Amino acid sequence: MAVSVACGTICCMPVTAAKDDTAPLVSDTGVPLTRATTFRFTLDVNREQHRLLMAHAGAARLAFNHQLARVKANLDQRAAERTYDVADADLTPALSWSKVSLINHMNAWKDGRAADAPVSHDAAGEEVRGLPWRGEVSADVFECASVNAAQALKNWADSRRGTRAGKPAGFPRFKSRHKTSPAFRLRAKYPEGAAPPVRPTGPRALRFPKLGELRVRENTRQLRRLYETGRFHAYAASFRFERGRWVVAVTGVAAELHPARRDTRTRHQPRVGVDLGVQNLAVVADETGAVLAAVEGVKTLQHAQARLKLANQSYSRTKRDSAGRRRAARRLGRVHARVAHARKALLHELSSAIVKGHAAVVIEDLNAAGMLANRRLARVVSDASFGELRRQVAYKASWYGTALTIADRWYPSSKTCSGCGQVNAELTLSDRTYACGSCGLLLDRDVNAAINLARYPEPPTASPPLPAAA
Ligand SMILES: [Zn+2]
């Protein structure tokens, strides 16, 4: 079963269904590649490479904005005509904003074949149609940006029609050079038998189409091993310039883990509950009341947070447009990056330990959005990144064959006494200890909750579908 991880790569799938789309990808040893996964690296680029990456991001922004502007002009034109009572049949024809139409238009526009293609003059004064610099960047950037525009327009149209699930989307915004992080995406399409265009080329190097070999900070060993046995197939590489550095996310599908790594027999057998707390990032306990782990975590992040505050203060003390401000901004960016990294590393370590160490896990379905509305808690909760931890536990559980139960959000894990089952509705968040009025149990609040989660009654299996009406 495919597990969806992080950003979707759907926009980078081939637009027209090629015949090998339906054939499942397999590794050299015939293991199907079904595990959607993402590898992230921080790039170490020189000035020339930075310029090239920026040119790609600029092309993506230009393409996206051009598509939006074109569709918007068409919509405005038709709306204006309607106000003059032009009959529907006589209106300016509506533009299609399907992915295929946008890609086809983009290719004609940048190559100078479209009627509205940009026109410039070369050094000799000759007229040049299309984007004269288009060859400097990968053509894929224009296509991916067009696909993104098509998707954004579709989200908006679906919202208007009321057919979009989730948060309604407004008309897509134009991407500003100043307000959006430079970003672009390249697909990793290649014919069978050819070397993959996105691939590791050394312990700290990756190769990309058009960009060539780029140095990365992290070791590529894990990815290299997967490539060597054909156990990973990259779909796309997404680049983003954030906090003063370029990062790349290589998304694709990998083979299922080796059966030995999915074997749960050598792990802690009794079902465990994982309580995501405020004091402790997580407490793991089993049905018998044994505490298996208590991860403090939150403090580490609070220390990082304190450093962030200092960097923020020194930034605010600098003068606008001064060299000091630029220096302070760089420092602030580095601290931000460090905090983000520390958090990510901690969450991955924790989610892996939870999943790899136990045969069966129960975790709360926390209403993280609701908790964020509580301002006193907000910082700690966002620090602890509950939602992210749950997401990681969920996809890793399916990688490692761990049975996962998500406890109903109304299950009173904190308010129930793990000793006698009495429910104490008066328990508040500031009560760090659970004190039972019935049986006299005194227990750390998070431990009590974890034990209750471990004892979570399995939800009844879904009832079979109703038979068709006679
Ligand atoms: Zn009790």
Tab-separated table of C-alpha atoms and ligand atoms in Angstrom:
chain	number	residue	atom	x	y	z
A	1	MET	CA	0.000	0.000	0.000
A	2	ALA	CA	1.354	3.384	-0.909
A	3	VAL	CA	1.927	5.821	1.917
A	4	SER	CA	1.642	9.467	1.171
A	5	VAL	CA	4.486	11.482	2.629
A	6	ALA	CA	4.865	15.230	2.744
A	7	CYS	CA	4.365	17.168	-0.452
A	8	GLY	CA	2.440	15.480	-3.218
A	9	THR	CA	4.308	14.887	-6.409
A	10	ILE	CA	1.132	14.486	-8.347
A	11	CYS	CA	1.694	17.674	-10.322
A	12	CYS	CA	4.892	16.213	-11.647
A	13	MET	CA	3.472	12.990	-12.898
A	14	PRO	CA	3.432	12.735	-16.689
A	15	VAL	CA	0.452	14.687	-17.915
A	16	THR	CA	-0.622	12.316	-20.632
A	17	ALA	CA	-0.931	8.721	-19.578
A	18	ALA	CA	1.983	6.856	-21.090
A	19	LYS	CA	1.633	3.118	-21.465
A	20	ASP	CA	4.264	2.277	-18.833
A	21	ASP	CA	2.320	4.309	-16.243
A	22	THR	CA	0.165	1.326	-15.502
A	23	ALA	CA	3.035	-1.143	-15.176
A	24	PRO	CA	4.087	-1.242	-11.502
A	25	LEU	CA	7.695	-0.287	-10.879
A	26	VAL	CA	9.830	-3.050	-9.433
A	27	SER	CA	13.342	-3.281	-8.018
A	28	ASP	CA	16.144	-5.355	-9.575
A	29	THR	CA	14.996	-8.302	-7.462
A	30	GLY	CA	11.344	-7.865	-8.386
A	31	VAL	CA	10.156	-6.127	-5.206
A	32	PRO	CA	7.359	-3.676	-6.088
A	33	LEU	CA	8.132	-0.024	-5.401
A	34	THR	CA	5.130	1.062	-3.372
A	35	ARG	CA	6.538	3.109	-0.499
A	36	ALA	CA	6.135	6.800	-1.346
A	37	THR	CA	9.017	8.582	0.253
A	38	THR	CA	10.991	11.797	0.254
A	39	PHE	CA	14.686	12.453	0.791
A	40	ARG	CA	15.728	15.968	1.745
A	41	PHE	CA	19.153	17.489	1.345
A	42	THR	CA	20.685	20.876	1.964
A	43	LEU	CA	22.647	21.987	-1.063
A	44	ASP	CA	26.126	23.421	-0.891
A	45	VAL	CA	26.274	25.600	-3.991
A	46	ASN	CA	28.790	28.012	-5.437
A	47	ARG	CA	27.937	31.424	-6.816
A	48	GLU	CA	27.382	30.199	-10.360
A	49	GLN	CA	25.138	27.332	-9.232
A	50	HIS	CA	23.163	29.694	-7.022
A	51	ARG	CA	22.613	31.944	-10.022
A	52	LEU	CA	21.419	29.015	-12.100
A	53	LEU	CA	19.038	27.814	-9.375
A	54	MET	CA	17.672	31.339	-9.026
A	55	ALA	CA	17.158	31.509	-12.800
A	56	HIS	CA	15.096	28.308	-12.611
A	57	ALA	CA	13.011	29.682	-9.738
A	58	GLY	CA	12.519	32.907	-11.672
A	59	ALA	CA	11.358	30.994	-14.739
A	60	ALA	CA	8.897	29.010	-12.612
A	61	ARG	CA	7.491	32.217	-11.135
A	62	LEU	CA	7.231	33.853	-14.548
A	63	ALA	CA	5.448	30.852	-16.035
A	64	PHE	CA	3.014	30.571	-13.124
A	65	ASN	CA	2.191	34.290	-13.170
A	66	HIS	CA	1.841	34.337	-16.956
A	67	GLN	CA	-0.718	31.525	-16.833
A	68	LEU	CA	-2.703	33.227	-14.078
A	69	ALA	CA	-2.656	36.584	-15.849
A	70	ARG	CA	-3.851	34.997	-19.077
A	71	VAL	CA	-6.750	33.170	-17.438
A	72	LYS	CA	-7.666	36.200	-15.344
A	73	ALA	CA	-7.711	38.504	-18.392
A	74	ASN	CA	-10.010	36.067	-20.169
A	75	LEU	CA	-12.367	35.829	-17.188
A	76	ASP	CA	-12.406	39.633	-16.769
A	77	GLN	CA	-13.083	40.110	-20.477
A	78	ARG	CA	-16.038	37.747	-20.408
A	79	ALA	CA	-17.387	39.334	-17.225
A	80	ALA	CA	-17.149	42.789	-18.817
A	81	GLU	CA	-18.903	41.608	-21.981
A	82	ARG	CA	-21.718	40.175	-19.889
A	83	THR	CA	-22.323	43.573	-18.308
A	84	TYR	CA	-22.948	44.866	-21.866
A	85	ASP	CA	-25.569	42.126	-22.344
A	86	VAL	CA	-23.509	40.258	-24.923
A	87	ALA	CA	-25.236	36.958	-25.613
A	88	ASP	CA	-23.451	33.932	-24.148
A	89	ALA	CA	-22.781	32.535	-27.609
A	90	ASP	CA	-21.043	35.766	-28.661
A	91	LEU	CA	-18.768	36.073	-25.638
A	92	THR	CA	-15.014	35.822	-26.052
A	93	PRO	CA	-14.409	32.055	-25.894
A	94	ALA	CA	-13.462	30.793	-22.456
A	95	LEU	CA	-9.867	29.640	-22.030
A	96	SER	CA	-9.275	26.077	-21.001
A	97	TRP	CA	-7.085	25.872	-17.940
A	98	SER	CA	-6.582	22.145	-17.970
A	99	LYS	CA	-3.028	20.998	-17.339
A	100	VAL	CA	-2.543	19.930	-20.930
A	101	SER	CA	-3.812	23.224	-22.377
A	102	LEU	CA	-1.656	25.284	-20.064
A	103	ILE	CA	1.437	23.231	-20.873
A	104	ASN	CA	0.787	23.435	-24.597
A	105	HIS	CA	0.278	27.179	-24.408
A	106	MET	CA	3.413	27.614	-22.294
A	107	ASN	CA	5.547	25.741	-24.810
A	108	ALA	CA	4.201	27.806	-27.700
A	109	TRP	CA	4.592	31.028	-25.718
A	110	LYS	CA	8.171	30.552	-24.599
A	111	ASP	CA	9.269	29.154	-27.966
A	112	GLY	CA	7.709	32.119	-29.792
A	113	ARG	CA	5.015	30.200	-31.681
A	114	ALA	CA	2.063	31.701	-29.769
A	115	ALA	CA	0.418	34.896	-31.022
A	116	ASP	CA	1.023	36.544	-27.634
A	117	ALA	CA	4.642	35.338	-27.354
A	118	PRO	CA	7.060	37.881	-25.892
A	119	VAL	CA	9.098	39.773	-28.488
A	120	SER	CA	12.566	41.199	-27.910
A	121	HIS	CA	15.543	42.261	-30.011
A	122	ASP	CA	18.965	40.693	-30.066
A	123	ALA	CA	22.305	42.527	-30.219
A	124	ALA	CA	22.033	42.894	-34.020
A	125	GLY	CA	18.576	44.415	-33.684
A	126	GLU	CA	16.876	41.318	-35.066
A	127	GLU	CA	13.435	40.517	-33.688
A	128	VAL	CA	13.428	37.494	-31.370
A	129	ARG	CA	10.148	35.765	-30.569
A	130	GLY	CA	9.717	33.813	-27.323
A	131	LEU	CA	11.920	33.892	-24.252
A	132	PRO	CA	15.503	34.320	-25.501
A	133	TRP	CA	16.958	32.765	-22.338
A	134	ARG	CA	14.654	29.738	-22.239
A	135	GLY	CA	17.469	27.337	-23.128
A	136	GLU	CA	19.415	28.267	-19.996
A	137	VAL	CA	16.871	26.588	-17.748
A	138	SER	CA	15.258	23.184	-17.873
A	139	ALA	CA	12.075	23.149	-19.970
A	140	ASP	CA	10.517	21.095	-17.199
A	141	VAL	CA	10.373	24.144	-14.950
A	142	PHE	CA	7.871	25.797	-17.293
A	143	GLU	CA	5.756	22.670	-17.446
A	144	CYS	CA	5.696	22.051	-13.709
A	145	ALA	CA	4.818	25.695	-13.030
A	146	SER	CA	1.982	25.445	-15.584
A	147	VAL	CA	0.706	22.312	-13.896
A	148	ASN	CA	0.812	24.127	-10.547
A	149	ALA	CA	-1.182	26.994	-12.025
A	150	ALA	CA	-3.735	24.553	-13.443
A	151	GLN	CA	-4.099	22.896	-10.052
A	152	ALA	CA	-4.481	26.222	-8.226
A	153	LEU	CA	-7.159	27.324	-10.712
A	154	LYS	CA	-8.939	24.006	-10.347
A	155	ASN	CA	-8.941	24.350	-6.550
A	156	TRP	CA	-10.506	27.777	-6.891
A	157	ALA	CA	-13.110	26.621	-9.428
A	158	ASP	CA	-13.986	23.577	-7.299
A	159	SER	CA	-14.379	25.786	-4.234
A	160	ARG	CA	-16.788	28.033	-6.121
A	161	ARG	CA	-18.778	25.047	-7.256
A	162	GLY	CA	-18.706	23.650	-3.745
A	163	THR	CA	-17.105	20.420	-4.894
A	164	ARG	CA	-13.791	20.951	-3.118
A	165	ALA	CA	-13.221	19.071	0.134
A	166	GLY	CA	-11.559	21.021	2.911
A	167	LYS	CA	-10.660	24.670	3.133
A	168	PRO	CA	-12.088	26.781	0.297
A	169	ALA	CA	-9.426	28.162	-2.025
A	170	GLY	CA	-9.550	31.708	-3.371
A	171	PHE	CA	-8.383	32.814	-6.801
A	172	PRO	CA	-4.685	31.919	-6.942
A	173	ARG	CA	-2.303	34.708	-5.985
A	174	PHE	CA	0.448	35.955	-8.203
A	175	LYS	CA	3.867	34.986	-6.935
A	176	SER	CA	5.854	37.964	-5.804
A	177	ARG	CA	9.621	38.064	-6.127
A	178	HIS	CA	9.810	39.475	-2.617
A	179	LYS	CA	7.108	37.609	-0.787
A	180	THR	CA	7.500	34.029	-1.956
A	181	SER	CA	10.521	31.811	-1.438
A	182	PRO	CA	12.253	31.028	-4.718
A	183	ALA	CA	11.201	27.490	-5.596
A	184	PHE	CA	10.834	25.216	-8.594
A	185	ARG	CA	10.439	21.582	-9.465
A	186	LEU	CA	11.996	19.262	-12.004
A	187	ARG	CA	10.617	15.914	-12.986
A	188	ALA	CA	12.846	12.897	-13.212
A	189	LYS	CA	11.376	11.267	-16.315
A	190	TYR	CA	13.646	8.985	-18.286
A	191	PRO	CA	13.409	6.168	-20.788
A	192	GLU	CA	13.894	2.625	-19.590
A	193	GLY	CA	17.519	1.545	-19.475
A	194	ALA	CA	18.887	5.080	-19.263
A	195	ALA	CA	20.627	6.415	-16.163
A	196	PRO	CA	18.135	8.190	-13.870
A	197	PRO	CA	18.482	11.967	-14.334
A	198	VAL	CA	18.175	12.549	-10.580
A	199	ARG	CA	20.669	10.355	-8.780
A	200	PRO	CA	23.393	10.367	-6.143
A	201	THR	CA	26.866	10.602	-7.690
A	202	GLY	CA	28.960	10.491	-4.539
A	203	PRO	CA	28.877	10.529	-0.748
A	204	ARG	CA	27.886	14.191	-0.836
A	205	ALA	CA	26.762	14.848	-4.358
A	206	LEU	CA	23.578	14.523	-6.390
A	207	ARG	CA	23.046	14.946	-10.104
A	208	PHE	CA	20.041	16.764	-11.575
A	209	PRO	CA	18.917	17.429	-15.127
A	210	LYS	CA	20.260	20.720	-16.487
A	211	LEU	CA	21.805	21.643	-13.116
A	212	GLY	CA	24.454	18.938	-13.234
A	213	GLU	CA	26.157	17.714	-10.110
A	214	LEU	CA	25.443	19.625	-6.907
A	215	ARG	CA	27.137	19.143	-3.554
A	216	VAL	CA	24.935	18.338	-0.556
A	217	ARG	CA	25.665	18.633	3.150
A	218	GLU	CA	24.175	15.317	4.245
A	219	ASN	CA	25.476	11.889	3.357
A	220	THR	CA	23.681	10.309	0.404
A	221	ARG	CA	24.493	6.742	1.525
A	222	GLN	CA	20.916	5.631	2.169
A	223	LEU	CA	19.745	6.892	-1.201
A	224	ARG	CA	22.820	5.452	-2.956
A	225	ARG	CA	22.135	1.988	-1.579
A	226	LEU	CA	18.558	2.110	-2.785
A	227	TYR	CA	19.675	3.187	-6.254
A	228	GLU	CA	22.313	0.473	-6.483
A	229	THR	CA	19.655	-2.236	-6.218
A	230	GLY	CA	16.991	-0.371	-8.150
A	231	ARG	CA	14.914	-0.058	-4.991
A	232	PHE	CA	14.088	3.620	-5.449
A	233	HIS	CA	12.565	5.443	-8.378
A	234	ALA	CA	12.623	9.252	-8.218
A	235	TYR	CA	9.644	11.125	-9.638
A	236	ALA	CA	10.775	14.663	-9.047
A	237	ALA	CA	13.134	17.026	-7.287
A	238	SER	CA	11.725	20.134	-5.627
A	239	PHE	CA	14.098	22.978	-4.890
A	240	ARG	CA	13.490	25.782	-2.432
A	241	PHE	CA	15.646	28.622	-1.192
A	242	GLU	CA	14.818	29.181	2.451
A	243	ARG	CA	16.658	30.656	5.392
A	244	GLY	CA	19.628	31.482	3.236
A	245	ARG	CA	20.175	28.021	1.792
A	246	TRP	CA	18.919	25.810	-0.992
A	247	VAL	CA	17.196	22.595	-0.023
A	248	VAL	CA	16.061	19.859	-2.344
A	249	ALA	CA	13.414	17.213	-1.730
A	250	VAL	CA	13.770	14.138	-3.932
A	251	THR	CA	10.402	12.383	-4.029
A	252	GLY	CA	9.715	8.951	-5.403
A	253	VAL	CA	8.748	5.408	-4.589
A	254	ALA	CA	10.872	2.872	-2.735
A	255	ALA	CA	10.590	-0.860	-2.191
A	256	GLU	CA	8.895	-2.182	0.922
A	257	LEU	CA	11.302	-2.774	3.784
A	258	HIS	CA	12.882	-6.225	4.056
A	259	PRO	CA	10.474	-8.709	5.735
A	260	ALA	CA	12.949	-9.114	8.604
A	261	ARG	CA	12.602	-5.425	9.395
A	262	ARG	CA	8.824	-5.711	9.318
A	263	ASP	CA	8.823	-8.705	11.657
A	264	THR	CA	7.198	-7.636	14.917
A	265	ARG	CA	7.923	-10.828	16.878
A	266	THR	CA	11.085	-9.595	18.550
A	267	ARG	CA	9.483	-6.361	19.753
A	268	HIS	CA	7.666	-5.403	22.936
A	269	GLN	CA	4.447	-7.369	22.513
A	270	PRO	CA	1.799	-5.841	24.823
A	271	ARG	CA	0.011	-2.991	23.139
A	272	VAL	CA	1.421	0.401	24.137
A	273	GLY	CA	-0.212	3.804	24.436
A	274	VAL	CA	1.638	6.942	23.377
A	275	ASP	CA	0.559	10.093	25.181
A	276	LEU	CA	1.710	13.292	23.549
A	277	GLY	CA	2.102	15.586	26.492
A	278	VAL	CA	2.942	19.110	27.341
A	279	GLN	CA	5.560	18.390	29.996
A	280	ASN	CA	6.910	15.366	28.195
A	281	LEU	CA	6.878	15.292	24.436
A	282	ALA	CA	5.735	11.691	24.642
A	283	VAL	CA	5.183	9.010	27.252
A	284	VAL	CA	4.988	5.374	26.194
A	285	ALA	CA	3.354	2.855	28.553
A	286	ASP	CA	1.741	-0.539	28.119
A	287	GLU	CA	-1.515	-2.031	29.385
A	288	THR	CA	0.143	-3.377	32.529
A	289	GLY	CA	1.221	0.125	33.548
A	290	ALA	CA	4.902	-0.287	32.705
A	291	VAL	CA	6.425	2.980	31.525
A	292	LEU	CA	8.670	2.242	28.573
A	293	ALA	CA	9.799	5.724	27.638
A	294	ALA	CA	9.328	9.336	28.615
A	295	VAL	CA	10.796	11.766	26.128
A	296	GLU	CA	11.363	15.259	27.443
A	297	GLY	CA	12.220	16.869	24.148
A	298	VAL	CA	10.229	19.971	24.760
A	299	LYS	CA	13.047	21.472	26.846
A	300	THR	CA	15.583	21.034	24.073
A	301	LEU	CA	13.283	22.975	21.839
A	302	GLN	CA	12.705	25.635	24.456
A	303	HIS	CA	16.460	26.189	24.730
A	304	ALA	CA	16.637	26.551	20.982
A	305	GLN	CA	13.697	28.923	21.250
A	306	ALA	CA	15.645	31.057	23.743
A	307	ARG	CA	18.549	31.350	21.309
A	308	LEU	CA	16.077	32.345	18.675
A	309	LYS	CA	14.772	35.127	20.897
A	310	LEU	CA	18.289	36.504	21.343
A	311	ALA	CA	18.928	36.472	17.614
A	312	ASN	CA	15.595	38.203	17.079
A	313	GLN	CA	16.461	40.915	19.582
A	314	SER	CA	19.833	41.643	18.063
A	315	TYR	CA	18.185	41.780	14.645
A	316	SER	CA	15.614	44.320	15.820
A	317	ARG	CA	18.365	46.517	17.254
A	318	THR	CA	20.059	46.945	13.876
A	319	LYS	CA	19.353	49.800	11.485
A	320	ARG	CA	17.460	49.302	8.266
A	321	ASP	CA	19.559	48.603	5.167
A	322	SER	CA	22.736	48.426	7.242
A	323	ALA	CA	25.489	45.833	6.948
A	324	GLY	CA	24.754	44.988	10.565
A	325	ARG	CA	21.147	44.154	9.698
A	326	ARG	CA	22.210	41.875	6.868
A	327	ARG	CA	24.589	40.115	9.240
A	328	ALA	CA	21.894	39.817	11.908
A	329	ALA	CA	19.426	38.518	9.313
A	330	ARG	CA	21.852	35.806	8.261
A	331	ARG	CA	22.383	34.842	11.888
A	332	LEU	CA	18.631	34.771	12.516
A	333	GLY	CA	18.172	32.542	9.492
A	334	ARG	CA	20.799	30.142	10.784
A	335	VAL	CA	19.184	29.964	14.229
A	336	HIS	CA	15.772	29.387	12.635
A	337	ALA	CA	17.227	26.585	10.536
A	338	ARG	CA	18.839	25.035	13.582
A	339	VAL	CA	15.586	25.101	15.559
A	340	ALA	CA	13.732	23.535	12.634
A	341	HIS	CA	16.398	20.860	12.253
A	342	ALA	CA	16.487	20.068	15.960
A	343	ARG	CA	12.724	19.645	15.964
A	344	LYS	CA	12.692	17.487	12.875
A	345	ALA	CA	15.517	15.261	14.107
A	346	LEU	CA	13.812	14.804	17.465
A	347	LEU	CA	10.454	13.905	15.937
A	348	HIS	CA	11.971	11.420	13.503
A	349	GLU	CA	14.020	9.777	16.222
A	350	LEU	CA	10.972	9.490	18.437
A	351	SER	CA	8.543	8.250	15.796
A	352	SER	CA	11.054	5.637	14.630
A	353	ALA	CA	11.642	4.424	18.176
A	354	ILE	CA	7.900	4.152	18.844
A	355	VAL	CA	7.245	2.213	15.673
A	356	LYS	CA	10.325	-0.029	15.589
A	357	GLY	CA	10.201	-0.980	19.251
A	358	HIS	CA	6.606	-2.128	19.574
A	359	ALA	CA	4.267	-4.574	17.915
A	360	ALA	CA	1.110	-2.519	18.491
A	361	VAL	CA	0.680	1.182	19.220
A	362	VAL	CA	-2.259	3.367	20.208
A	363	ILE	CA	-1.925	7.089	19.697
A	364	GLU	CA	-4.340	9.929	20.369
A	365	ASP	CA	-6.194	11.707	17.636
A	366	LEU	CA	-5.268	15.116	18.959
A	367	ASN	CA	-7.148	18.142	17.861
A	368	ALA	CA	-3.940	20.094	17.374
A	369	ALA	CA	-5.720	22.971	15.636
A	370	GLY	CA	-8.079	23.344	18.589
A	371	MET	CA	-5.197	23.339	21.036
A	372	LEU	CA	-3.370	26.038	19.087
A	373	ALA	CA	-6.299	28.361	19.700
A	374	ASN	CA	-5.412	28.226	23.379
A	375	ARG	CA	-2.689	30.857	23.462
A	376	ARG	CA	-1.000	29.737	26.644
A	377	LEU	CA	-0.454	26.326	25.198
A	378	ALA	CA	0.168	27.370	21.637
A	379	ARG	CA	3.943	27.740	21.742
A	380	VAL	CA	4.587	24.484	23.523
A	381	VAL	CA	2.154	22.586	21.357
A	382	SER	CA	3.561	23.910	18.121
A	383	ASP	CA	7.014	23.192	19.520
A	384	ALA	CA	6.142	19.647	20.208
A	385	SER	CA	4.625	19.362	16.721
A	386	PHE	CA	2.015	16.796	17.702
A	387	GLY	CA	0.444	16.600	14.298
A	388	GLU	CA	3.769	15.993	12.621
A	389	LEU	CA	4.678	13.273	15.089
A	390	ARG	CA	1.370	11.517	14.502
A	391	ARG	CA	1.853	11.729	10.757
A	392	GLN	CA	5.309	10.199	11.029
A	393	VAL	CA	4.115	7.427	13.343
A	394	ALA	CA	1.317	6.605	10.899
A	395	TYR	CA	3.473	6.211	7.801
A	396	LYS	CA	6.339	4.524	9.609
A	397	ALA	CA	3.912	2.055	11.206
A	398	SER	CA	2.949	0.877	7.747
A	399	TRP	CA	6.628	0.641	6.747
A	400	TYR	CA	7.542	-1.477	9.761
A	401	GLY	CA	4.400	-3.587	10.008
A	402	THR	CA	3.381	-2.090	13.366
A	403	ALA	CA	-0.334	-2.280	14.210
A	404	LEU	CA	-1.546	1.272	14.774
A	405	THR	CA	-4.783	2.388	16.405
A	406	ILE	CA	-5.814	6.031	16.465
A	407	ALA	CA	-7.849	6.618	19.619
A	408	ASP	CA	-11.000	8.673	19.226
A	409	ARG	CA	-10.428	12.323	20.150
A	410	TRP	CA	-13.194	12.089	22.779
A	411	TYR	CA	-11.695	9.060	24.531
A	412	PRO	CA	-10.987	10.446	28.039
A	413	SER	CA	-7.423	9.113	28.302
A	414	SER	CA	-6.271	11.916	30.620
A	415	LYS	CA	-9.359	12.081	32.790
A	416	THR	CA	-9.790	8.375	33.459
A	417	CYS	CA	-8.117	6.716	36.430
A	418	SER	CA	-5.911	3.884	35.209
A	419	GLY	CA	-6.339	2.237	38.614
A	420	CYS	CA	-10.095	2.000	38.982
A	421	GLY	CA	-11.590	3.453	35.817
A	422	GLN	CA	-13.233	6.422	37.562
A	423	VAL	CA	-13.504	9.488	35.302
A	424	ASN	CA	-12.431	12.780	36.843
A	425	ALA	CA	-14.021	15.437	34.663
A	426	GLU	CA	-12.529	18.223	36.759
A	427	LEU	CA	-8.930	17.474	35.815
A	428	THR	CA	-7.333	20.563	34.294
A	429	LEU	CA	-4.234	20.958	32.165
A	430	SER	CA	-2.321	22.446	35.081
A	431	ASP	CA	-2.816	19.280	37.163
A	432	ARG	CA	0.460	17.519	36.536
A	433	THR	CA	-0.439	14.577	38.746
A	434	TYR	CA	-3.500	12.414	38.503
A	435	ALA	CA	-4.980	12.013	41.991
A	436	CYS	CA	-7.936	9.644	42.145
A	437	GLY	CA	-10.660	10.422	44.688
A	438	SER	CA	-11.993	6.853	44.560
A	439	CYS	CA	-8.988	4.577	44.806
A	440	GLY	CA	-6.325	7.032	45.909
A	441	LEU	CA	-4.099	6.496	42.884
A	442	LEU	CA	-1.360	9.124	42.501
A	443	LEU	CA	0.305	9.030	39.116
A	444	ASP	CA	2.021	11.347	36.657
A	445	ARG	CA	-0.701	12.709	34.411
A	446	ASP	CA	0.978	11.721	31.128
A	447	VAL	CA	1.777	8.199	32.367
A	448	ASN	CA	-1.841	7.730	33.441
A	449	ALA	CA	-3.009	8.841	30.000
A	450	ALA	CA	-0.562	6.551	28.202
A	451	ILE	CA	-1.747	3.523	30.184
A	452	ASN	CA	-5.355	4.343	29.339
A	453	LEU	CA	-4.456	4.618	25.684
A	454	ALA	CA	-2.758	1.228	25.779
A	455	ARG	CA	-6.079	-0.157	27.054
A	456	TYR	CA	-8.105	1.636	24.406
A	457	PRO	CA	-10.967	-0.633	23.388
A	458	GLU	CA	-10.467	-1.531	19.737
A	459	PRO	CA	-13.134	0.131	17.676
A	460	PRO	CA	-15.680	-2.375	16.403
A	461	THR	CA	-14.847	-3.524	12.894
A	462	ALA	CA	-16.683	-1.577	10.228
A	463	SER	CA	-20.133	-2.990	9.564
A	464	PRO	CA	-20.520	-4.637	6.167
A	465	PRO	CA	-22.086	-2.473	3.466
A	466	LEU	CA	-25.855	-2.465	3.469
A	467	PRO	CA	-27.355	-4.896	0.991
A	468	ALA	CA	-28.894	-3.196	-2.031
A	469	ALA	CA	-32.550	-2.342	-1.547
A	470	ALA	CA	-34.809	-5.160	-2.682
B	1	ZN	ZN	-8.942	5.398	40.787
